[in-house]
Short mmCIF file of C-alpha atoms and ligand atoms in Angstrom, two decimals:
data_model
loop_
_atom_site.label_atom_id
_atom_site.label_comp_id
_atom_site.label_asym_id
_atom_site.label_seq_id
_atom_site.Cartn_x
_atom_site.Cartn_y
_atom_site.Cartn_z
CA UNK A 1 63.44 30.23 106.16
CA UNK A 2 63.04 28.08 103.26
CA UNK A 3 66.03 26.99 101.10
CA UNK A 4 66.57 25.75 97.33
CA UNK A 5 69.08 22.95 96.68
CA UNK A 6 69.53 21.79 93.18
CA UNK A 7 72.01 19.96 91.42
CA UNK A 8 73.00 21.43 88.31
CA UNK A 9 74.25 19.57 85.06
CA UNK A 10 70.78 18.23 83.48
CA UNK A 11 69.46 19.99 80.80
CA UNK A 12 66.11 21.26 80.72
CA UNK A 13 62.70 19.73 78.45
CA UNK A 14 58.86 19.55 78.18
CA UNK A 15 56.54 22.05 78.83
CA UNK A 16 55.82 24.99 81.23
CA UNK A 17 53.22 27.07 81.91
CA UNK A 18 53.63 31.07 82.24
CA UNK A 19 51.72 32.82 85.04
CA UNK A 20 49.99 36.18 84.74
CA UNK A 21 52.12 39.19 85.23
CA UNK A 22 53.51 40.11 88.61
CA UNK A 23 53.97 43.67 87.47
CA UNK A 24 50.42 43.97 85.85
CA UNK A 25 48.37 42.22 88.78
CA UNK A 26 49.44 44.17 91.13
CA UNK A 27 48.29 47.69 89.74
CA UNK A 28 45.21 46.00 88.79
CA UNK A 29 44.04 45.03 92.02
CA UNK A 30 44.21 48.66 93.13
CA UNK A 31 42.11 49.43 90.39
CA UNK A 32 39.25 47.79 92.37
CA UNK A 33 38.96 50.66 95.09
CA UNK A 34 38.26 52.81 91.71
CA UNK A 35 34.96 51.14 91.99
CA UNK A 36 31.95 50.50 93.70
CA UNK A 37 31.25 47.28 91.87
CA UNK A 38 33.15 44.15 91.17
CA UNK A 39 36.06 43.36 89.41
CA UNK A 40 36.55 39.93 87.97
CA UNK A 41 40.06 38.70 87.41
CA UNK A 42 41.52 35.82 85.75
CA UNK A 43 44.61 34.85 84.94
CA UNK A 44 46.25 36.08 88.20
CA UNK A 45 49.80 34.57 89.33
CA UNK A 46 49.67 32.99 93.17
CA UNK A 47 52.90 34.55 94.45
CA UNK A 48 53.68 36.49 97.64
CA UNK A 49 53.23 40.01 96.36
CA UNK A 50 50.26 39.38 95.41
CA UNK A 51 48.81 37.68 98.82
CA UNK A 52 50.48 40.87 100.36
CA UNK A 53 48.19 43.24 98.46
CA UNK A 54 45.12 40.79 98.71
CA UNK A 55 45.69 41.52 102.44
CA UNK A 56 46.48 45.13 102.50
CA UNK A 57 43.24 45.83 100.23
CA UNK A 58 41.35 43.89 102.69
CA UNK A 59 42.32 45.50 105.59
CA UNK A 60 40.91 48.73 103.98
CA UNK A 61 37.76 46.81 103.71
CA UNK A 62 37.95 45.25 100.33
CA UNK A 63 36.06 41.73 99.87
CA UNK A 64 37.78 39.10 97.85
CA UNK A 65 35.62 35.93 96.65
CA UNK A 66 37.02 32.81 95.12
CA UNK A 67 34.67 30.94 93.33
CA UNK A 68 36.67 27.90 93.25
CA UNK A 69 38.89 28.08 96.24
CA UNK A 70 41.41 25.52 94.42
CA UNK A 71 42.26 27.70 91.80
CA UNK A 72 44.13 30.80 93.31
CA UNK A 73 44.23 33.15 89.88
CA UNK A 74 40.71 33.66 89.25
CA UNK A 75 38.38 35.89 92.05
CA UNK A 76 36.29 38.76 92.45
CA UNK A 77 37.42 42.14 93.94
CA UNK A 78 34.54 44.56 95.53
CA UNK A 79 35.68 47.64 97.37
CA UNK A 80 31.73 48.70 97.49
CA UNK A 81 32.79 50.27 101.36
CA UNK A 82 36.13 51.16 102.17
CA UNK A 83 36.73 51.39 105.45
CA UNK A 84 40.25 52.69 106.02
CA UNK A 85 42.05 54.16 102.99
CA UNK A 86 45.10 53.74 104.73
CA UNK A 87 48.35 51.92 103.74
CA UNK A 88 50.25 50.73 106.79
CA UNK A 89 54.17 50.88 107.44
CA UNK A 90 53.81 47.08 108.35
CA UNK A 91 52.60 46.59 105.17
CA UNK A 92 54.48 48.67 102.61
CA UNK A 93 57.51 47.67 103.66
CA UNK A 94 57.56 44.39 102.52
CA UNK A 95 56.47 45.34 99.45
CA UNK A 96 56.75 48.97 97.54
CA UNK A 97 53.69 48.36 94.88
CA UNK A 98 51.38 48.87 98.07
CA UNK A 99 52.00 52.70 96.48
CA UNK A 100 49.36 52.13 94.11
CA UNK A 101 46.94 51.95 95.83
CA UNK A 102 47.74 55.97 96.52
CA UNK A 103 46.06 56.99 93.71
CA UNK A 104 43.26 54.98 93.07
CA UNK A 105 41.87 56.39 97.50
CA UNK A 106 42.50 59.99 96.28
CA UNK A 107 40.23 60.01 93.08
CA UNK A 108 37.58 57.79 94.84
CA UNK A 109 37.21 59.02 98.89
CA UNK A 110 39.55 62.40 98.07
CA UNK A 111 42.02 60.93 100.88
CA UNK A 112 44.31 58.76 101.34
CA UNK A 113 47.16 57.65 104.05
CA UNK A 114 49.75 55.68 102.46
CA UNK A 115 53.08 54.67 104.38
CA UNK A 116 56.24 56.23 102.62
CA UNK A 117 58.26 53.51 101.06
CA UNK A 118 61.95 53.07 102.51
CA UNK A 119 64.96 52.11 100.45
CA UNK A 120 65.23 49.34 98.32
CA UNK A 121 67.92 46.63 98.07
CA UNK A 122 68.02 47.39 94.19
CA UNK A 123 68.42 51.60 94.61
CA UNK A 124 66.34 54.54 97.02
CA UNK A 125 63.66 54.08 94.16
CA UNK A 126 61.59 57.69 95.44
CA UNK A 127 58.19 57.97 94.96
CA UNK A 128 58.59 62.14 94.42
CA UNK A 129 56.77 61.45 90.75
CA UNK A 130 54.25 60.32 92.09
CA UNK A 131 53.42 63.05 94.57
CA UNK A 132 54.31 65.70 91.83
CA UNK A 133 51.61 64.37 89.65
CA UNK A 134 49.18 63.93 92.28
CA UNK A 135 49.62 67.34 93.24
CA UNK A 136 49.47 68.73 90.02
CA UNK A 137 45.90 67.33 90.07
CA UNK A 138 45.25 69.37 92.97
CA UNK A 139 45.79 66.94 96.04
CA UNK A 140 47.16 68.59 99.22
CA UNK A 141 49.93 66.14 100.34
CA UNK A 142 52.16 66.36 103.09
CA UNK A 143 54.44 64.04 104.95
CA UNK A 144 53.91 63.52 108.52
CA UNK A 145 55.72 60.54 110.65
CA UNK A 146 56.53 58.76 107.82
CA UNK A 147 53.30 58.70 105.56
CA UNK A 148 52.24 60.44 102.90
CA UNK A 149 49.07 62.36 103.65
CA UNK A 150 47.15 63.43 100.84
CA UNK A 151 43.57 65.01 100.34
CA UNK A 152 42.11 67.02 96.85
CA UNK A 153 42.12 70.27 97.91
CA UNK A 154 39.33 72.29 100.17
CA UNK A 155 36.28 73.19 97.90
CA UNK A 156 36.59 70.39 94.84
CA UNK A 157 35.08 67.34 95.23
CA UNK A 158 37.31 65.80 92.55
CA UNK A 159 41.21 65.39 91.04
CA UNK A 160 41.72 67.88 88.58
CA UNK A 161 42.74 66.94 84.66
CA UNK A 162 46.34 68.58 83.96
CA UNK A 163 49.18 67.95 81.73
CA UNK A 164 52.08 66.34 83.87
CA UNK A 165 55.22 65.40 82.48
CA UNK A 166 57.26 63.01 84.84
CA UNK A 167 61.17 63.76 85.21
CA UNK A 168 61.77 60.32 84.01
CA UNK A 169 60.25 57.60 82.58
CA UNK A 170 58.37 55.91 85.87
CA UNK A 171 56.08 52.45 85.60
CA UNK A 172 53.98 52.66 89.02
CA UNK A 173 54.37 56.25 88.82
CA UNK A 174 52.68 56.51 85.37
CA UNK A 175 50.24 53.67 86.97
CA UNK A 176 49.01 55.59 89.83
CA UNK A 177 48.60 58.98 87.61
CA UNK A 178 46.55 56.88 85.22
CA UNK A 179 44.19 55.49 88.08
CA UNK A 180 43.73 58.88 89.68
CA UNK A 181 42.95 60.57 86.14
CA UNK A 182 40.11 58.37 85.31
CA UNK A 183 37.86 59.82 87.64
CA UNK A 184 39.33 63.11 87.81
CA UNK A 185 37.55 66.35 86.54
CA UNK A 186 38.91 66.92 82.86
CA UNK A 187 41.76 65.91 80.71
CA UNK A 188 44.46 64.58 81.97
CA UNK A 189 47.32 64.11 79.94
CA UNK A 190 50.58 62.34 80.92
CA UNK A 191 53.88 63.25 78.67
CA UNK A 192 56.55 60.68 78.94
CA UNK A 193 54.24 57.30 80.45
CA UNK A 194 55.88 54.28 80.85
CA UNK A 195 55.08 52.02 77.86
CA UNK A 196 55.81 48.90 79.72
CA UNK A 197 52.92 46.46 78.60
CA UNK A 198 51.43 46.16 82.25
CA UNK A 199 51.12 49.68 81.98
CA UNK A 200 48.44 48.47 78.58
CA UNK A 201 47.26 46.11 80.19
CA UNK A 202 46.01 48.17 83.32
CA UNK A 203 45.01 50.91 80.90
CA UNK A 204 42.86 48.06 79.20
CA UNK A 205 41.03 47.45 82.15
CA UNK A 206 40.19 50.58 82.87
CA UNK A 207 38.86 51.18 79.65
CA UNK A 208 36.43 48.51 80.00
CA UNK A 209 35.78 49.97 83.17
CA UNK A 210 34.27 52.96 81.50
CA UNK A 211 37.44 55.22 81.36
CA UNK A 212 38.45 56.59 78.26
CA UNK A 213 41.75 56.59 77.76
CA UNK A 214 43.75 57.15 74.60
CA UNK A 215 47.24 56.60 73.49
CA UNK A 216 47.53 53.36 75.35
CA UNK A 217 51.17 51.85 74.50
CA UNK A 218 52.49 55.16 73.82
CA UNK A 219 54.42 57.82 75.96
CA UNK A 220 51.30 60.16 76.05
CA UNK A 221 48.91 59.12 77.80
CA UNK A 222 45.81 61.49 77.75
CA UNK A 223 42.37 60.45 79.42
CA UNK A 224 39.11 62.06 79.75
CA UNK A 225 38.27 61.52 83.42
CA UNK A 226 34.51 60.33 84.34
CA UNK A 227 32.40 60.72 87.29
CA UNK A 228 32.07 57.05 87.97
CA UNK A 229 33.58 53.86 86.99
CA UNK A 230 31.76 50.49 86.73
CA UNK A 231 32.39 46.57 87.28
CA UNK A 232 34.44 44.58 84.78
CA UNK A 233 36.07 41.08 84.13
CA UNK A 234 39.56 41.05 82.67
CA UNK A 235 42.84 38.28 82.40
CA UNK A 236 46.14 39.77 83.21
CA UNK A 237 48.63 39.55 80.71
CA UNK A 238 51.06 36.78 80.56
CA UNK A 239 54.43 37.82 82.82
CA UNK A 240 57.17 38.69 80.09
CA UNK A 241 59.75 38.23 82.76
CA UNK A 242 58.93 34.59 83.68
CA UNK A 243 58.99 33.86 80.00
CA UNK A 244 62.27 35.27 79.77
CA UNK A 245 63.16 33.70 83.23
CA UNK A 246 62.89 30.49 81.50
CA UNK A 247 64.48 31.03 78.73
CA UNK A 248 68.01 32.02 80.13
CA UNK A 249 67.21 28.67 82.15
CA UNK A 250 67.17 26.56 78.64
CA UNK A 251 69.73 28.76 77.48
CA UNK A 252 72.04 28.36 80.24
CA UNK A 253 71.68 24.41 80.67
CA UNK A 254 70.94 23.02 77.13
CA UNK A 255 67.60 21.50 75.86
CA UNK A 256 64.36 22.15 74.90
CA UNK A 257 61.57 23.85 75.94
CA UNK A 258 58.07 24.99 74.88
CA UNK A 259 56.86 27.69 77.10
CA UNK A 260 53.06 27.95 76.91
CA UNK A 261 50.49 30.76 77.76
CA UNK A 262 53.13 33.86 77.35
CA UNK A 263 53.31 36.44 74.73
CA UNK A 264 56.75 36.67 73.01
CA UNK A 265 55.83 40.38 71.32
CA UNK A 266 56.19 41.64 74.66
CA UNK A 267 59.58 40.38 74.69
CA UNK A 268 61.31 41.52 71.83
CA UNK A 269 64.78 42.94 73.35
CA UNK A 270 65.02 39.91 75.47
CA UNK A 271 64.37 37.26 72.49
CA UNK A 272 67.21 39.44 70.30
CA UNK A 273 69.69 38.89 72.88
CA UNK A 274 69.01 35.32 73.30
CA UNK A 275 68.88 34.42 69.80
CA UNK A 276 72.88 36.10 69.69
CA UNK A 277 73.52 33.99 72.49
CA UNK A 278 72.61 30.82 70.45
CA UNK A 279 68.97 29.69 71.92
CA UNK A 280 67.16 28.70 68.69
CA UNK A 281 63.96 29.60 69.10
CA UNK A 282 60.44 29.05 67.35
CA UNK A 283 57.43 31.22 68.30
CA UNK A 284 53.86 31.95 67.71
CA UNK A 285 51.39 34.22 69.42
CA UNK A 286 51.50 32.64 72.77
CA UNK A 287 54.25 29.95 72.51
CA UNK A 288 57.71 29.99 71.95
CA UNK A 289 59.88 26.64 72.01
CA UNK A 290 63.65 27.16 72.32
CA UNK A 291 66.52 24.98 72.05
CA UNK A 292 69.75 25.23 73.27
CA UNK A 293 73.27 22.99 72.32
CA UNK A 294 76.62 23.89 73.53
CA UNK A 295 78.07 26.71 75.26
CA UNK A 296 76.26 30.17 74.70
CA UNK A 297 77.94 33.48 73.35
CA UNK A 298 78.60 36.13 75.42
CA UNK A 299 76.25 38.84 74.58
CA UNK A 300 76.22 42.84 75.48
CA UNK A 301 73.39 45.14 76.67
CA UNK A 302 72.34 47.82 78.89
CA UNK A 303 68.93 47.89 79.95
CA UNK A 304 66.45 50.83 79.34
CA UNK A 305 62.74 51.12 79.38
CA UNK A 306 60.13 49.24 77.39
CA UNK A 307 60.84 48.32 74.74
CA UNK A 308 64.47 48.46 75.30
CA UNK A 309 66.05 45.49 77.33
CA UNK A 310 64.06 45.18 80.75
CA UNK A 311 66.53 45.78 84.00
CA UNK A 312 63.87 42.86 85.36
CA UNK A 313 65.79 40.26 82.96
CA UNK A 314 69.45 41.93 83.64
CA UNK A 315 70.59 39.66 86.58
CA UNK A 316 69.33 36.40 84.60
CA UNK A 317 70.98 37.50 81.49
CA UNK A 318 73.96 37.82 83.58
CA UNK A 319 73.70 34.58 85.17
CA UNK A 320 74.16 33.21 81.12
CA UNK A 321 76.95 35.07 80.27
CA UNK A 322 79.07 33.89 83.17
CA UNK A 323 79.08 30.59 80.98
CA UNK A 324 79.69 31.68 77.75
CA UNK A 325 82.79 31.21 75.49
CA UNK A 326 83.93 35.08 76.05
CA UNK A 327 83.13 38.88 77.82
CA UNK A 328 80.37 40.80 77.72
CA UNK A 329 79.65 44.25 79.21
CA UNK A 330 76.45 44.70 81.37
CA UNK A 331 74.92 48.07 81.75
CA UNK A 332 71.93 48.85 84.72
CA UNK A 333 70.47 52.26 83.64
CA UNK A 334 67.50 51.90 85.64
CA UNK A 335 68.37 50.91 89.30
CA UNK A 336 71.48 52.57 91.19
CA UNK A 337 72.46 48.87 92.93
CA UNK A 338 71.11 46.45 91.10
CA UNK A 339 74.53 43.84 91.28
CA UNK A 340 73.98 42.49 93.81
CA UNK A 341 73.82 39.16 92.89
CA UNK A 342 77.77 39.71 91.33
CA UNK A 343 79.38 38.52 94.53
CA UNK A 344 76.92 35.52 94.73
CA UNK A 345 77.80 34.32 90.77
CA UNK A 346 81.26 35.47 91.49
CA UNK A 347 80.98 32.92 94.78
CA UNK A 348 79.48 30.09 92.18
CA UNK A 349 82.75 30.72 89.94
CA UNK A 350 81.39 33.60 87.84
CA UNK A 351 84.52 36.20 86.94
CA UNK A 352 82.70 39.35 87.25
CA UNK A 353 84.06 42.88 88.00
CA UNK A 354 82.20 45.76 88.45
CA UNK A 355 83.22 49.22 86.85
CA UNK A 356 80.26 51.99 88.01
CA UNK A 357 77.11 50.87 86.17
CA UNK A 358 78.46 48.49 83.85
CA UNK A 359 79.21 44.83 84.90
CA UNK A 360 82.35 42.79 82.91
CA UNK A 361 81.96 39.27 82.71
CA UNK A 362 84.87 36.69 81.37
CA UNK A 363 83.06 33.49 80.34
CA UNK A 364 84.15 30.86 82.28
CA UNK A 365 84.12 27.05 81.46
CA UNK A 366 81.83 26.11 84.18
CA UNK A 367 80.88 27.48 87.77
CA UNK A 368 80.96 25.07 90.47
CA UNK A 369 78.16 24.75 93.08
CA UNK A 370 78.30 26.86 96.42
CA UNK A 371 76.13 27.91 99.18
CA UNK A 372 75.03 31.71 98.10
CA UNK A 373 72.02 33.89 99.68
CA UNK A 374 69.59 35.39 97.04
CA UNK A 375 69.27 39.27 98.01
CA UNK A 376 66.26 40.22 95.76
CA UNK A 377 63.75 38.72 93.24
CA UNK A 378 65.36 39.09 90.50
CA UNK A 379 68.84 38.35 91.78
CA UNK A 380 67.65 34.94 93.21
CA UNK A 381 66.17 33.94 89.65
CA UNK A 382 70.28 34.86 88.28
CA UNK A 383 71.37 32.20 91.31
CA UNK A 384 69.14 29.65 90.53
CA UNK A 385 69.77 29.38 86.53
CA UNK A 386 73.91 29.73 87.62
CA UNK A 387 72.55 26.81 89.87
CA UNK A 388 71.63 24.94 87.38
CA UNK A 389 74.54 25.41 84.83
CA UNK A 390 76.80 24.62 87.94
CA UNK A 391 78.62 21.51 88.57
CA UNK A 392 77.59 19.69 92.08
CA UNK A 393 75.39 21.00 94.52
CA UNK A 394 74.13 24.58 95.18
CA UNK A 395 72.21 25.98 97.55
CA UNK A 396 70.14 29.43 97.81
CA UNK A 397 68.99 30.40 100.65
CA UNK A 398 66.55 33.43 101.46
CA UNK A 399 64.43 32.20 98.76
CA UNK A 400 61.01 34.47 100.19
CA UNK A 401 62.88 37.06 97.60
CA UNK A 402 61.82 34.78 95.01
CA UNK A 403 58.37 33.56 96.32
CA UNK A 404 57.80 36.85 95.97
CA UNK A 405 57.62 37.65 92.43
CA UNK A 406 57.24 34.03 90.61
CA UNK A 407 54.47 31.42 90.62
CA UNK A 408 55.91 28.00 91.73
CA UNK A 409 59.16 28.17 89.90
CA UNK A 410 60.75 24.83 91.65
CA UNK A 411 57.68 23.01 90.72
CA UNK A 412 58.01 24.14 87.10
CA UNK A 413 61.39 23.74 87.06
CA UNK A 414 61.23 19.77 88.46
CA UNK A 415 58.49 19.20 85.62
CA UNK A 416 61.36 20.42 82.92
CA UNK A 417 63.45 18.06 84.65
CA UNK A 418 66.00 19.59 86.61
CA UNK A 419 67.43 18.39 89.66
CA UNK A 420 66.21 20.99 92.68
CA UNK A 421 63.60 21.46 95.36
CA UNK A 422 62.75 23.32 98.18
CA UNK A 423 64.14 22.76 102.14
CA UNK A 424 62.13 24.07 104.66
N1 EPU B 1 62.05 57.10 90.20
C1 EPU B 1 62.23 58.30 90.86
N2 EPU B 1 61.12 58.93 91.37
C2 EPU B 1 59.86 58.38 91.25
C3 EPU B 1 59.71 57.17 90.58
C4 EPU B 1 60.82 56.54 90.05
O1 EPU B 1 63.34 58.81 90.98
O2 EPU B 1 58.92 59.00 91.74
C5 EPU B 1 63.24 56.42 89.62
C6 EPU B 1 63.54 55.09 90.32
O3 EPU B 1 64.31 55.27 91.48
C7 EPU B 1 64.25 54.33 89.23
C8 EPU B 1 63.56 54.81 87.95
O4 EPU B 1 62.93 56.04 88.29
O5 EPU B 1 65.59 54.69 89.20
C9 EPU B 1 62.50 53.89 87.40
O6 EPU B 1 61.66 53.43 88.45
P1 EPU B 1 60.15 53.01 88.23
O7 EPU B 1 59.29 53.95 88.99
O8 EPU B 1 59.86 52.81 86.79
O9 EPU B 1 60.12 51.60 88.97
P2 EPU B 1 58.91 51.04 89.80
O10 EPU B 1 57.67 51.50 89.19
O11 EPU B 1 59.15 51.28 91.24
C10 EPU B 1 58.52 48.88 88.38
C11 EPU B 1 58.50 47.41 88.64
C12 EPU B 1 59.92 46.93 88.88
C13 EPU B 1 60.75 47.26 87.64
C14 EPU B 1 60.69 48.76 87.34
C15 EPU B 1 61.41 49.16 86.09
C16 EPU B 1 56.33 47.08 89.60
C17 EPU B 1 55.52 46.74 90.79
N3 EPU B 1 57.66 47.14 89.78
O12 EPU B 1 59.07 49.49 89.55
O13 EPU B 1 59.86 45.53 89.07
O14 EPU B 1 62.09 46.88 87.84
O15 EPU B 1 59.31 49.17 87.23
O16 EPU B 1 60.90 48.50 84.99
O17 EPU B 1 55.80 47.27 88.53
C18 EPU B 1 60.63 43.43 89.76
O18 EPU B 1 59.58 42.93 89.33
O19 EPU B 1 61.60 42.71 90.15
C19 EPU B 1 60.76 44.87 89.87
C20 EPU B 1 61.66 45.46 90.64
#
């Protein structure tokens, strides 16, 4: 199992690139089985969840062509014949967006076998939404052995339009309704959607794959399905929570970066909080450079839904405030157990307690490097920035959490100039 080692203490400067979305790709790529003909996409981050999808939408039959096999984020999706429409345990497991592609087999074949996701490390994150939707539409779904069996009921050939509002406010949930309404029979409309913008920028790509879909950005969602949906080439949106990755890394070790290719209006919360925390920062549409002297402030927030302060940037955040020059109160709304990286900072020489959902942190000085295990994406990104605030060595092992979700971070990370790299 591969290992990061880094030395903390230098500060950070020069340049780095942002990757596409994790959290827009993935939805996108089911969008393909929505289609007979090909899907172009650009712009696509080379990271582990998104191999794992490549694979499960091939096993189902789904060609993928790279024109230039060098260049991982551009390639062509055609799911002309699908021959299983089946999501396998083996498969899901590893990684819970393989839900999408529920959806997407429903409106197209009418059926669809998708394993039902287990717990999570961050919370039991259900997928009951998504079935009550779904079913509102008029699919028959049942769960047998562990899989969620659904088919559009006996005598329609297609997904009915309804109006389905969702108990809460659910991202893949208001993903896979929005994919299964575009070629369902009617109106669809869905009352409190997910405004997240990879929820946009999937909605954007089905629009210029013939849906019609209005209200994108907003919490109602209402689209007028279509009998058929056609070919299209679209780049996924820059990944907001890179970007913000990065800049809790500046902010946390001192320096200066530019971050290039991201789009700071899809980051509002995150750049509030920073700029209280003292990161200067600079920005136009797709560039911010930040700068960071001194110790940071300690800074309060609780995340929420988009726009609010994403729970994806919480354990980074976190990772910052264990270093600043007082206390802060963190508060997870979203997830039921996302702290898990508190004992791991607290093992680093973080002072953090934990009262229910809200996480207190005492600034201290500085942590001191330790060997510490990274239990989920996000929570590994929190252990590497502590990493590199740290004094001495530190080491994070169970790194595939992190593979997962960013695009070469070490690499980009050794380019800004700090001391770390990967052990096999
Ligand atoms: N929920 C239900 N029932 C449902 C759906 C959701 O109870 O049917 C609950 C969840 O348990 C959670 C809350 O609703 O408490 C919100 O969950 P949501 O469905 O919005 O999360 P998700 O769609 O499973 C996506 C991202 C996550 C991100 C969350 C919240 C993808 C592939 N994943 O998950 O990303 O944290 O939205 O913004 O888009 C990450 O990238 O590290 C990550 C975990």
């Amino acid at each position: 199992m591969d290992k990061l080692v880094m030395t903390g203490g230098s500060s950070l400067h020069g340049e780095v690139q942002i990757a596409g979305a994790k959290n827009a790709a993935l939805p996108i790529l089911c969008a393909c089985l929505l289609t007979a003909d090909t899907i172009e996409l650009h712009n696509v981050p080379d990271l582990q969840d998104v191999r794992t999808m490549l694979k499960l939408l091939q096993q189902m039959g789904v060609t993928v062509d790279f024109p230039n096999p060098s260049d991982r984020s551009h390639f062509h999706l055609n799911a002309a014949t699908i021959t299983s429409p089946e999501a396998p345990y083996e498969l899901v497991k590893t990684m819970r967006a393989s839900i999408l592609v529920l959806g997407p087999l429903l409106a197209r074949l009418g059926l669809a076998t998708v394993s039902l996701p287990g717990g999570c490390a961050i919370g039991a994150r259900p997928v009951d939404q998504h079935i009550k939707g779904l079913k509102a539409m008029g699919a028959g779904i049942q769960i047998r052995k562990g899989f969620i069996v659904a088919k559009i009921a006996d005598g329609k050939p297609r997904l009915q339009g309804n109006t389905i509002l969702t108990d809460m406010i659910t991202v893949t949930g208001t993903e896979n309704l929005l994919m299964s309404a575009c070629l369902a029979e009617g109106t669809t409309v869905l009352e409190n959607a997910a405004r997240e913008p990879e929820v946009s920028d999937l909605a954007e790509l089905l629009v210029k794959m013939g849906a019609k879909i209005s209200g994108i950005g907003t919490d109602r969602l209402v689209i007028e399905g279509v009998t058929a949906l056609h070919g299209a080439s679209h780049a996924v949106i820059p990944d907001r929570i890179e970007t913000g990755t990065f800049l809790c890394a500046v902010a946390a070790t001192g320096g200066e970066i530019t971050i290039k290719s991201c789009r700071p209006d899809t980051l509002d919360a995150v750049l509030v909080k920073l700029n209280e925390a003292g990161l200067k920062m600079k920005k136009g549409t797709d560039w911010i450079t930040a700068s960071m002297t001194g110790s940071p402030k300690p800074v309060s927030f609780r995340t929420s839904e988009y726009p609010a302060f994403p729970t994806d940037m919480q354990a980074q955040f976190m990772a910052l405030n264990t270093i600043a020059t007082g206390n802060s109160r963190i508060t997870e709304t979203i997830f039921e157990n996302r702290f898990m990286h508190v004992q791991e900072l607290n093992r680093l020489g973080a002072d953090i307690s934990i009262e229910g959902n809200t996480a207190i942190v005492e600034g201290v000085e500085k942590l001191s490097g330790a060997r510490v295990m990274a239990t989920d994406l996000r929570a590994s990104a929190s252990l590497v920035i502590a990493g590199l605030a740290a004094q001495g060595e530190t080491q994070v092992d169970r790194i595939y959490h992190l593979d997962r979700g960013y695009d070469r971070m070490e690499r980009k990370l050794t380019q800004l100039g700090a001391n770390i790299r990967r052990m096999k």
